Short mmCIF file of C-alpha atoms and ligand atoms in Angstrom, two decimals:
data_model
loop_
_atom_site.label_atom_id
_atom_site.label_comp_id
_atom_site.label_asym_id
_atom_site.label_seq_id
_atom_site.Cartn_x
_atom_site.Cartn_y
_atom_site.Cartn_z
CA MET A 192 -13.94 31.95 -16.65
CA ALA A 193 -11.09 31.57 -14.54
CA ALA A 194 -8.06 29.24 -15.30
CA LEU A 195 -8.10 25.96 -11.92
CA GLU A 196 -5.15 27.99 -10.82
CA LYS A 197 -6.29 31.57 -10.97
CA ARG A 198 -9.54 30.56 -8.50
CA SER A 199 -8.98 31.93 -4.95
CA GLY A 200 -9.01 28.48 -1.96
CA LYS A 201 -12.18 29.90 -0.76
CA GLU A 202 -14.30 29.61 -4.59
CA LEU A 203 -12.72 26.08 -4.91
CA GLN A 204 -13.43 24.62 -1.35
CA GLU A 205 -17.04 25.77 -2.75
CA LEU A 206 -17.11 24.50 -5.91
CA ASP A 207 -15.17 21.28 -4.44
CA ARG A 208 -18.39 20.87 -1.92
CA ASN A 209 -21.02 21.56 -4.55
CA HIS A 210 -19.45 18.99 -7.27
CA TYR A 211 -17.00 17.09 -6.38
CA LEU A 212 -17.62 13.02 -4.45
CA HIS A 213 -14.61 12.09 -3.38
CA PRO A 214 -12.96 8.84 -2.24
CA PHE A 215 -13.92 6.77 1.32
CA THR A 216 -15.45 10.92 2.95
CA ASP A 217 -18.36 11.33 4.99
CA HIS A 218 -19.25 14.34 2.44
CA LYS A 219 -22.17 15.87 4.75
CA SER A 220 -19.51 15.92 8.15
CA LEU A 221 -16.36 17.66 5.48
CA HIS A 222 -19.29 19.47 4.07
CA LYS A 223 -19.80 21.02 7.75
CA LYS A 224 -15.80 21.88 7.48
CA LYS A 225 -14.47 22.60 4.14
CA SER A 226 -11.78 20.69 2.61
CA ARG A 227 -7.59 21.21 2.51
CA ILE A 228 -7.14 22.21 -0.98
CA ILE A 229 -2.89 21.11 -2.34
CA THR A 230 -1.91 23.22 -5.22
CA ARG A 231 2.14 21.92 -4.96
CA GLY A 232 4.73 19.94 -4.43
CA GLU A 233 8.23 20.39 -3.74
CA GLY A 234 10.36 17.70 -1.82
CA VAL A 235 9.17 16.73 0.98
CA TYR A 236 7.03 19.12 0.79
CA ILE A 237 3.25 19.83 0.08
CA PHE A 238 1.97 23.53 -0.10
CA ASP A 239 -2.11 24.04 0.02
CA ALA A 240 -4.29 26.90 -0.86
CA ASP A 241 -4.28 28.52 1.99
CA GLY A 242 0.03 29.14 2.17
CA ASN A 243 0.54 26.36 4.99
CA LYS A 244 3.67 24.28 3.86
CA ILE A 245 3.52 21.10 5.12
CA LEU A 246 6.10 17.91 5.18
CA ASP A 247 4.37 15.51 3.28
CA GLY A 248 4.38 12.32 6.00
CA MET A 249 2.54 9.94 3.96
CA SER A 250 4.36 10.54 0.22
CA GLY A 251 1.08 11.46 -0.76
CA LEU A 252 -0.98 8.01 -0.65
CA TRP A 253 2.07 5.77 0.16
CA CYS A 254 2.98 7.01 -3.28
CA VAL A 255 5.17 9.67 -3.55
CA ASN A 256 8.49 7.69 -3.18
CA ALA A 257 10.80 10.36 -5.68
CA GLY A 258 9.25 13.24 -4.20
CA TYR A 259 7.54 15.99 -5.82
CA GLY A 260 8.89 17.36 -8.56
CA ARG A 261 10.80 15.38 -9.97
CA GLU A 262 12.52 16.53 -13.61
CA GLU A 263 13.10 13.29 -15.28
CA LEU A 264 9.94 11.82 -14.07
CA ILE A 265 7.69 15.57 -16.28
CA GLU A 266 10.19 15.05 -19.88
CA ALA A 267 9.77 11.37 -19.44
CA ALA A 268 5.68 11.91 -19.50
CA THR A 269 6.19 14.87 -22.19
CA ARG A 270 9.01 12.89 -23.88
CA GLN A 271 6.79 9.81 -24.30
CA MET A 272 3.17 11.87 -25.45
CA ARG A 273 5.39 13.92 -27.54
CA GLU A 274 5.81 10.36 -29.32
CA LEU A 275 2.47 7.92 -28.44
CA PRO A 276 0.90 9.23 -26.03
CA TYR A 277 -1.64 5.69 -25.92
CA TYR A 278 -1.74 2.69 -27.98
CA ASN A 279 -3.22 -0.60 -26.21
CA SER A 280 -1.81 -4.15 -26.08
CA PHE A 281 -4.84 -5.80 -27.66
CA PHE A 282 -5.18 -7.55 -30.80
CA GLN A 283 -1.42 -8.40 -30.74
CA CYS A 284 0.03 -4.86 -29.70
CA ALA A 285 2.05 -3.35 -28.23
CA ASN A 286 4.74 -0.22 -27.45
CA PRO A 287 8.40 -0.01 -27.19
CA PRO A 288 7.48 1.45 -23.12
CA SER A 289 5.36 -1.67 -22.12
CA ILE A 290 8.04 -3.63 -23.32
CA GLU A 291 11.05 -1.98 -21.14
CA LEU A 292 8.99 -1.92 -18.12
CA ALA A 293 8.10 -5.46 -18.33
CA LYS A 294 12.30 -6.23 -19.18
CA LEU A 295 13.26 -4.03 -15.92
CA LEU A 296 11.04 -5.15 -13.39
CA GLN A 297 11.83 -9.39 -14.02
CA GLU A 298 14.79 -7.56 -13.72
CA VAL A 299 14.25 -5.77 -10.07
CA SER A 300 11.79 -8.51 -8.94
CA PRO A 301 12.12 -12.12 -7.51
CA ALA A 302 13.80 -14.66 -9.51
CA GLN A 303 10.91 -17.00 -10.15
CA MET A 304 9.10 -13.33 -11.26
CA ASN A 305 9.19 -13.04 -15.79
CA HIS A 306 6.14 -12.35 -16.18
CA VAL A 307 3.98 -8.96 -16.07
CA PHE A 308 0.22 -8.26 -16.35
CA PHE A 309 -0.79 -4.10 -16.29
CA ALA A 310 -3.81 -2.78 -15.19
CA GLY A 311 -4.50 1.16 -13.60
CA SER A 312 -4.01 0.35 -10.09
CA GLY A 313 -3.22 -1.58 -6.92
CA SER A 314 -7.21 -3.15 -7.09
CA GLU A 315 -7.66 -3.53 -10.59
CA SER A 316 -4.15 -5.81 -10.75
CA ASN A 317 -6.47 -7.72 -7.66
CA ASP A 318 -8.77 -8.06 -10.03
CA THR A 319 -7.19 -9.45 -12.27
CA ILE A 320 -5.26 -12.15 -9.74
CA VAL A 321 -8.73 -13.44 -8.69
CA ARG A 322 -9.74 -14.60 -12.17
CA MET A 323 -6.32 -15.69 -12.52
CA VAL A 324 -5.91 -17.78 -9.71
CA ARG A 325 -9.08 -19.20 -10.85
CA ARG A 326 -8.16 -19.79 -14.37
CA TYR A 327 -4.79 -21.25 -13.18
CA TRP A 328 -6.36 -24.07 -11.17
CA ASP A 329 -9.30 -24.31 -14.10
CA LEU A 330 -6.04 -25.24 -16.35
CA MET A 331 -4.49 -27.17 -13.90
CA GLY A 332 -7.96 -29.48 -13.99
CA GLN A 333 -8.32 -28.43 -10.65
CA PRO A 334 -11.79 -26.06 -10.37
CA LYS A 335 -13.04 -26.08 -6.99
CA ARG A 336 -9.68 -24.80 -6.45
CA HIS A 337 -11.49 -21.27 -5.80
CA THR A 338 -11.65 -19.94 -2.65
CA ILE A 339 -9.63 -17.37 -2.17
CA ILE A 340 -7.85 -16.91 1.84
CA SER A 341 -7.16 -12.94 3.28
CA ARG A 342 -7.31 -11.32 6.30
CA LYS A 343 -9.53 -9.40 8.69
CA ASN A 344 -8.49 -5.64 8.21
CA GLY A 345 -5.90 -6.47 5.03
CA TYR A 346 -6.45 -4.04 2.10
CA HIS A 347 -6.50 -4.70 -1.32
CA GLY A 348 -8.55 -2.04 -2.96
CA SER A 349 -11.52 -0.87 -3.48
CA THR A 350 -13.19 -2.56 -6.52
CA VAL A 351 -15.42 -5.79 -6.15
CA ALA A 352 -12.70 -7.73 -5.38
CA GLY A 353 -10.56 -5.94 -4.68
CA ALA A 354 -12.95 -4.35 -1.47
CA SER A 355 -14.09 -8.89 -0.69
CA LEU A 356 -10.52 -9.75 -0.46
CA SER A 357 -9.43 -6.22 1.99
CA GLY A 358 -10.97 -7.48 5.36
CA MET A 359 -12.86 -3.94 6.45
CA LYS A 360 -16.28 -4.25 8.15
CA ALA A 361 -17.44 -1.05 6.86
CA MET A 362 -16.28 -1.68 3.48
CA HIS A 363 -17.86 -5.00 3.21
CA GLU A 364 -21.65 -3.99 4.94
CA GLN A 365 -21.32 -1.73 2.41
CA GLY A 366 -22.74 -4.05 -1.28
CA GLY A 367 -23.57 -6.64 0.31
CA LEU A 368 -19.74 -8.13 0.68
CA PRO A 369 -17.34 -10.53 -0.27
CA ILE A 370 -18.66 -11.84 -3.36
CA PRO A 371 -18.23 -15.45 -3.37
CA GLY A 372 -15.44 -17.26 -3.34
CA ILE A 373 -13.26 -14.90 0.34
CA VAL A 374 -12.66 -15.47 3.29
CA HIS A 375 -11.21 -14.04 6.30
CA VAL A 376 -8.62 -14.84 8.90
CA GLU A 377 -6.95 -13.62 11.36
CA GLN A 378 -4.33 -10.85 10.85
CA PRO A 379 -0.74 -10.70 12.58
CA TYR A 380 -1.44 -7.66 14.77
CA TRP A 381 0.07 -8.64 18.40
CA PHE A 382 0.00 -5.23 19.73
CA GLY A 383 -4.35 -5.80 18.77
CA SER A 384 -4.28 -9.04 21.26
CA ASP A 385 -4.68 -9.47 24.90
CA HIS A 386 -0.58 -10.14 25.53
CA THR A 387 -1.33 -13.45 26.77
CA LEU A 388 1.64 -14.83 23.81
CA SER A 389 4.72 -13.52 23.44
CA PRO A 390 5.05 -11.52 19.16
CA ASP A 391 6.34 -14.95 18.41
CA GLU A 392 3.79 -17.51 19.86
CA PHE A 393 1.15 -15.03 18.65
CA GLY A 394 2.40 -14.84 14.72
CA LEU A 395 2.00 -19.01 14.67
CA VAL A 396 -1.61 -18.15 15.73
CA ALA A 397 -1.86 -16.35 13.06
CA ALA A 398 -0.61 -18.00 10.43
CA ARG A 399 -1.73 -21.37 11.55
CA SER A 400 -5.86 -19.72 11.54
CA ILE A 401 -4.68 -20.07 7.72
CA GLU A 402 -4.61 -23.67 7.82
CA VAL A 403 -7.76 -23.95 10.24
CA LYS A 404 -9.34 -22.21 7.90
CA ILE A 405 -7.90 -24.67 4.80
CA LYS A 406 -8.71 -27.63 6.96
CA GLU A 407 -12.57 -26.38 7.57
CA LEU A 408 -12.51 -25.53 4.01
CA GLY A 409 -10.59 -28.70 2.39
CA ALA A 410 -7.32 -28.19 0.82
CA ASP A 411 -8.43 -29.10 -2.70
CA LYS A 412 -11.01 -26.40 -2.18
CA VAL A 413 -8.06 -23.28 -1.52
CA ALA A 414 -6.97 -21.70 -4.74
CA ALA A 415 -4.64 -18.72 -2.76
CA PHE A 416 -4.48 -17.05 -0.04
CA ILE A 417 -3.16 -12.68 0.33
CA GLY A 418 -1.66 -10.71 2.45
CA GLU A 419 0.68 -8.02 2.74
CA PRO A 420 3.53 -8.09 3.48
CA ILE A 421 3.30 -5.74 5.77
CA GLN A 422 -0.31 -3.75 6.02
CA GLY A 423 -0.50 -0.11 5.83
CA ALA A 424 -4.28 0.95 5.05
CA GLY A 425 -4.68 -1.39 8.27
CA GLY A 426 -2.56 0.52 11.01
CA VAL A 427 1.18 -0.73 9.69
CA ILE A 428 0.79 -4.00 11.58
CA ILE A 429 4.37 -5.61 11.10
CA PRO A 430 4.48 -9.00 11.78
CA PRO A 431 6.21 -10.89 14.24
CA ASP A 432 9.13 -12.78 12.33
CA SER A 433 7.59 -15.95 13.12
CA TYR A 434 4.98 -15.45 10.81
CA TRP A 435 5.99 -15.57 7.13
CA PRO A 436 7.95 -18.76 7.29
CA GLU A 437 5.29 -19.84 8.88
CA VAL A 438 2.72 -18.88 5.94
CA GLN A 439 5.13 -19.96 3.02
CA ARG A 440 5.45 -24.09 4.52
CA ILE A 441 1.82 -23.73 4.72
CA CYS A 442 0.78 -22.33 1.32
CA ASP A 443 3.64 -24.69 0.23
CA GLN A 444 2.71 -27.37 2.49
CA TYR A 445 -1.31 -27.42 0.73
CA GLY A 446 0.19 -26.54 -2.76
CA ILE A 447 -1.78 -23.02 -2.58
CA LEU A 448 -0.82 -20.21 -4.71
CA LEU A 449 0.75 -17.39 -2.60
CA ILE A 450 0.11 -13.32 -3.40
CA SER A 451 2.30 -10.90 -2.26
CA ASP A 452 0.76 -8.03 -2.14
CA GLU A 453 3.29 -5.23 -2.87
CA VAL A 454 0.85 -2.10 -3.65
CA ILE A 455 2.57 0.10 -0.41
CA THR A 456 5.88 -2.35 0.23
CA GLY A 457 7.29 -2.75 -3.74
CA PHE A 458 9.61 -0.58 -4.69
CA GLY A 459 11.77 0.42 -1.77
CA ARG A 460 9.40 0.71 0.71
CA LEU A 461 10.95 -1.25 3.63
CA GLY A 462 14.02 -1.04 2.10
CA GLU A 463 14.49 -3.45 -0.03
CA TRP A 464 12.74 -3.97 -3.57
CA PHE A 465 9.75 -5.94 -2.10
CA GLY A 466 8.39 -7.17 0.49
CA ALA A 467 8.92 -10.35 -0.32
CA ASP A 468 11.89 -10.17 -0.50
CA TYR A 469 12.16 -8.37 3.21
CA PHE A 470 10.57 -11.65 4.43
CA GLY A 471 12.01 -14.21 2.31
CA THR A 472 8.39 -15.41 1.13
CA ARG A 473 8.34 -16.99 -2.46
CA PRO A 474 4.96 -15.69 -3.99
CA ASP A 475 3.35 -16.51 -7.00
CA PHE A 476 1.83 -13.21 -7.36
CA MET A 477 2.88 -9.15 -6.57
CA PRO A 478 0.25 -6.77 -7.19
CA PHE A 479 1.84 -3.98 -6.98
CA ALA A 480 0.43 0.17 -8.07
CA LYS A 481 1.52 3.20 -6.20
CA GLY A 482 5.39 3.31 -6.02
CA VAL A 483 6.22 2.46 -8.94
CA THR A 484 5.22 5.09 -11.10
CA SER A 485 6.38 7.33 -7.36
CA GLY A 486 2.76 8.27 -7.98
CA TYR A 487 3.79 10.38 -10.55
CA LEU A 488 0.80 8.80 -13.06
CA PRO A 489 -2.23 5.97 -12.41
CA LEU A 490 -0.03 2.26 -12.80
CA GLY A 491 -0.61 -0.74 -10.92
CA GLY A 492 -0.13 -4.79 -12.56
CA VAL A 493 0.82 -8.40 -11.06
CA LEU A 494 3.97 -9.61 -11.57
CA ILE A 495 3.80 -13.42 -11.93
CA SER A 496 5.74 -16.56 -10.93
CA ASP A 497 6.83 -18.65 -13.71
CA ARG A 498 5.16 -21.61 -12.01
CA VAL A 499 1.90 -20.12 -13.26
CA ALA A 500 2.63 -17.95 -16.37
CA GLU A 501 3.73 -21.58 -17.82
CA VAL A 502 0.13 -22.31 -17.44
CA ILE A 503 -1.38 -19.35 -18.98
CA ILE A 504 0.91 -19.49 -22.33
CA ASP A 505 0.95 -23.36 -22.83
CA LYS A 506 -2.34 -24.70 -21.92
CA GLY A 507 -4.92 -21.99 -21.84
CA GLY A 508 -5.50 -20.54 -25.27
CA GLU A 509 -7.39 -16.54 -24.35
CA PHE A 510 -7.63 -15.62 -21.12
CA PHE A 511 -10.64 -12.49 -22.11
CA HIS A 512 -9.72 -9.85 -19.21
CA GLY A 513 -7.81 -6.90 -20.07
CA TYR A 514 -7.71 -3.01 -19.08
CA THR A 515 -7.97 -0.29 -22.28
CA TYR A 516 -4.90 0.62 -20.45
CA SER A 517 -3.27 -2.49 -19.28
CA GLY A 518 0.66 -0.83 -20.91
CA HIS A 519 -0.07 2.11 -21.63
CA PRO A 520 3.24 3.70 -22.89
CA THR A 521 3.22 6.89 -21.48
CA THR A 522 2.66 5.57 -17.67
CA CYS A 523 4.60 2.98 -18.45
CA ALA A 524 7.47 5.36 -19.13
CA VAL A 525 7.06 7.47 -16.34
CA ALA A 526 7.31 4.24 -14.40
CA THR A 527 10.95 3.02 -16.04
CA ALA A 528 11.70 6.34 -15.67
CA ASN A 529 11.14 6.23 -11.76
CA ILE A 530 13.06 2.61 -11.22
CA ARG A 531 16.07 4.56 -13.26
CA LEU A 532 16.39 7.31 -10.49
CA LEU A 533 15.95 5.00 -7.87
CA GLN A 534 18.46 2.65 -8.69
CA ARG A 535 20.69 5.84 -9.68
CA GLU A 536 20.48 7.77 -6.59
CA LYS A 537 20.22 4.44 -5.20
CA LEU A 538 16.85 5.33 -2.94
CA VAL A 539 16.62 1.73 -2.54
CA GLU A 540 19.34 1.02 -0.61
CA ARG A 541 19.39 4.84 1.05
CA VAL A 542 16.09 3.44 3.40
CA LYS A 543 18.20 0.19 4.29
CA ASN A 544 20.94 2.02 5.56
CA ASP A 545 20.65 5.50 5.76
CA ILE A 546 17.22 6.65 6.58
CA GLY A 547 15.35 4.04 7.37
CA PRO A 548 17.65 3.55 10.54
CA TYR A 549 18.13 6.85 10.94
CA VAL A 550 13.88 7.87 11.07
CA GLN A 551 13.74 4.79 12.88
CA ALA A 552 16.08 5.49 15.70
CA GLY A 553 13.67 8.89 16.33
CA TRP A 554 10.42 7.16 15.75
CA ALA A 555 11.32 4.08 18.64
CA LYS A 556 12.22 7.65 20.78
CA LEU A 557 8.34 8.49 20.91
CA ALA A 558 7.88 5.57 23.00
CA GLU A 559 8.82 8.00 25.49
CA HIS A 560 6.29 10.06 25.74
CA PRO A 561 3.02 8.99 27.52
CA LEU A 562 0.98 8.84 25.18
CA VAL A 563 2.35 6.25 23.12
CA GLY A 564 1.87 2.89 23.91
CA GLU A 565 3.79 1.31 20.99
CA THR A 566 6.21 2.07 18.52
CA ARG A 567 7.02 0.11 15.32
CA MET A 568 9.17 0.79 12.02
CA VAL A 569 10.16 -1.44 9.16
CA GLY A 570 12.10 1.26 6.73
CA LEU A 571 10.08 3.94 5.91
CA MET A 572 6.92 2.40 6.99
CA GLY A 573 5.94 2.72 10.58
CA ALA A 574 3.18 4.32 13.21
CA PHE A 575 2.76 4.83 17.24
CA GLU A 576 -0.51 3.03 19.19
CA LEU A 577 -1.57 5.63 21.29
CA VAL A 578 -3.00 4.61 24.75
CA ALA A 579 -4.89 6.72 27.22
CA ASP A 580 -2.53 4.10 30.27
CA LYS A 581 1.04 3.41 29.06
CA LYS A 582 1.84 1.27 32.54
CA SER A 583 -0.94 -1.54 31.29
CA LEU A 584 -1.34 -0.20 27.61
CA GLN A 585 -4.47 -0.02 28.38
CA ARG A 586 -6.20 1.63 24.66
CA PHE A 587 -8.89 4.62 24.55
CA ASP A 588 -11.51 1.86 22.66
CA GLY A 589 -11.62 4.75 19.80
CA LYS A 590 -14.50 5.96 22.92
CA VAL A 591 -12.64 10.00 22.27
CA GLY A 592 -11.14 9.65 18.99
CA ALA A 593 -7.82 10.12 20.37
CA GLY A 594 -5.97 9.44 16.42
CA THR A 595 -7.77 12.23 14.56
CA VAL A 596 -7.32 14.50 17.68
CA CYS A 597 -3.48 13.81 17.44
CA ARG A 598 -3.34 13.68 13.39
CA ASP A 599 -5.53 17.22 13.28
CA PHE A 600 -2.65 18.22 15.54
CA LEU A 601 0.16 17.02 13.84
CA VAL A 602 -1.95 18.11 10.33
CA ASN A 603 -2.22 21.50 11.17
CA GLY A 604 1.13 21.65 12.54
CA GLY A 605 2.68 21.72 9.47
CA VAL A 606 2.71 17.34 9.07
CA ILE A 607 0.95 14.82 7.15
CA MET A 608 0.53 11.71 9.33
CA ARG A 609 -2.66 8.79 9.32
CA ALA A 610 -5.18 7.66 11.84
CA VAL A 611 -6.28 4.67 11.75
CA GLY A 612 -8.54 4.57 14.64
CA ASP A 613 -5.81 5.47 17.53
CA THR A 614 -2.88 4.16 15.45
CA ILE A 615 -0.75 6.60 14.10
CA ILE A 616 1.18 5.90 10.87
CA ALA A 617 3.85 7.60 8.72
CA ALA A 618 5.76 6.63 5.28
CA PRO A 619 7.74 9.39 4.27
CA PRO A 620 9.59 9.97 0.26
CA PHE A 621 12.96 8.40 0.45
CA VAL A 622 14.63 11.29 -0.32
CA LEU A 623 14.06 12.90 3.06
CA THR A 624 17.05 14.41 4.42
CA HIS A 625 17.63 14.01 7.78
CA SER A 626 16.91 17.48 8.73
CA GLU A 627 13.54 16.88 7.33
CA ALA A 628 13.84 14.19 9.38
CA ASP A 629 14.01 15.53 12.86
CA GLU A 630 11.45 18.45 11.03
CA MET A 631 8.78 15.68 10.95
CA LEU A 632 10.17 13.87 14.57
CA GLU A 633 10.10 16.52 16.72
CA LYS A 634 6.67 17.20 14.62
CA ALA A 635 5.17 14.25 16.35
CA TRP A 636 6.55 14.72 19.12
CA LYS A 637 4.42 18.08 19.34
CA GLY A 638 1.11 16.69 18.11
CA LEU A 639 1.92 14.19 21.27
CA ASP A 640 2.28 16.66 24.09
CA LEU A 641 -1.37 19.10 21.90
CA THR A 642 -3.02 16.21 22.55
CA GLN A 643 -2.15 14.75 25.70
CA LYS A 644 -3.02 18.11 27.00
CA ALA A 645 -6.64 18.57 24.90
CA LEU A 646 -7.39 14.24 26.40
CA GLN A 647 -7.21 16.06 29.87
N1 PXG B 128 -3.42 -3.63 -1.72
C1 PXG B 128 -3.40 -3.22 -0.88
C2 PXG B 128 -1.92 -3.50 -0.53
C3 PXG B 128 -3.69 -1.28 -1.36
O1 PXG B 128 -2.72 -0.80 0.14
C4 PXG B 128 -4.42 -1.25 -2.97
C5 PXG B 128 -4.03 -2.68 -2.89
C6 PXG B 128 -5.06 -0.87 -4.58
O2 PXG B 128 -4.81 0.22 -5.10
P1 PXG B 128 -5.77 0.78 -5.63
O3 PXG B 128 -4.32 2.36 -6.61
O4 PXG B 128 -6.68 0.96 -6.63
O5 PXG B 128 -6.38 2.27 -4.68
C7 PXG B 128 -3.64 -0.58 -1.90
C8 PXG B 128 -4.57 0.82 -1.97
C9 PXG B 128 -5.02 3.85 2.86
C10 PXG B 128 -5.49 3.67 2.18
O6 PXG B 128 -5.98 5.09 3.13
C11 PXG B 128 -4.63 3.61 1.16
C12 PXG B 128 -4.84 2.98 -0.22
C13 PXG B 128 -5.53 2.99 -0.56
C14 PXG B 128 -6.11 4.88 -0.08
C15 PXG B 128 -6.04 4.50 0.82
O7 PXG B 128 -3.63 4.26 3.19
N2 PXG B 128 -4.36 1.64 -0.08
#
C-alpha cells in the first residue's frame, strides 16, 4: 500500500468520499463536489493536494495561533513521547507535564483561577462544567440550583451537554436537545436587531434577558450563566460595551456562577490572555481548548475559581468524573511549550499593540465596499456583514446565499475565511506579518468585488 502522502489528490478524495464522515457536513452535497485535501502548513499558509497555497485567515479552526511549523512544539511532543507518552491522572497519580501546565495556567489566568481540570476538547470541558456546577450547588446544600442559562446562537460544543448549552436551533432539532435544565436567552447581536436602540441600550436589554429568565425560573433554581466573551461560531458577535458589566452585575446580585467560555478567546486572541481580562469579568469557570496548544495536539480544560474549587476539594469527597486523557503528558508538554512561546515572542502583546491594530485598520476599510454593511474586530477576531442595501443595511436574509458565494470566492482566491450566514468571519494567526495582513485584506476586497458581480 502506498504511504498516505504518496497518494494523489484524486485518490485521496476518492478514499475520503468512500470512508470518511466529516464533522458538520452534508455528505451528499460534498460528494457531488470533492473535498479539499490540506497536506501541509507553514507559517500562516496551508497547502492543498492540488498545489494551492492559501493564507489561513481562520488559524485552522480558531486555534493555530502560533502558526504552522513551530519546531519547539514539535520537539516538546517528541521529547515527551520518548520520556512518557501517556499516563493517567487517576488513582492518585500525576505526571510532570500536567503539573507544570497547571501551574503555568494559574500564572497567566485571572487571580481567582488557581485550579484546573483537564479534558480533551472544548466540548468535554463544557461537559465537565455542567457536572461540576451541579455538584457545587449540591455541596452548598442548594440542590435545586440546577438550571444553566445560556444564549441563543452561542456555541459551546457538540457533545450532548455542549450542544445543549449551544443555542443552535439546527443542532437542537437533531436528537431532542437541549437536555433538561438548560435554557437560552437573547444574544447581544446589535447588527442583527432592528437598530431602534443604540448599541449600548441594546446591550443592556440583551443582558437583562438573563435577569428576566432568572425571575421567571426563580433565583433559587438557577445555577450558572455561560457565554463566550465574543461569540465565535455564531458570527463573531462583539457585544456592546454595556453588556458584560451588566451580566456581571446580574450574576453577582443573584449569586449565580459565571462561566466565560474561553475556547476561542483564550490565550491571546483578543490581545489579552483571556476574554475575561478584556471585558473585565470575574468568572467562576473558564473552559479552554484550541489555542492552549495552538491546535498542535487536542487539549481542553476548565480553569476553576477558588470559590468553587474550595468547595469541591473540602466538602466533596470523590467527584465521579474524569477522562482517560485528562492531564495527558504529551498534550500538556506541548501546551506548556506553546504558552512559553507566546510569552517569549510576546505574541499576546503583538495582537494588542501591533498586528491587531494593523489588521483592524485595514479591516475597517472594507466597510467602504458597497456590499459591506458593518465591519468589526477585536484583537484578531473579526467579521463583516454582507448587505443587499448599504444605506438601509437591509440584509440578504440568506436567500441568495451571499455568504457562501463570497466565502467560495475568498477561498478560491487564496484566503481562508468562514461564512456564518451572510457574515464573513476571520481570525488569523498571531504571527501574521504586515505584508501578509495586506495580502489577506487585498484578497478580501477582491472576493467582495467578485461576489458583487456574481450577485448582480
Ligand atoms: N466552546 C467554544 C466557544 C467553541 O468555539 C467549543 C466550545 C467546543 O470545542 P471542541 O474542541 O469540542 O470543538 C468551541 C468550538 C466554527 C467552529 O465553525 C467552532 C468551533 C468548533 C467547530 C467549528 O466556527 N468551536
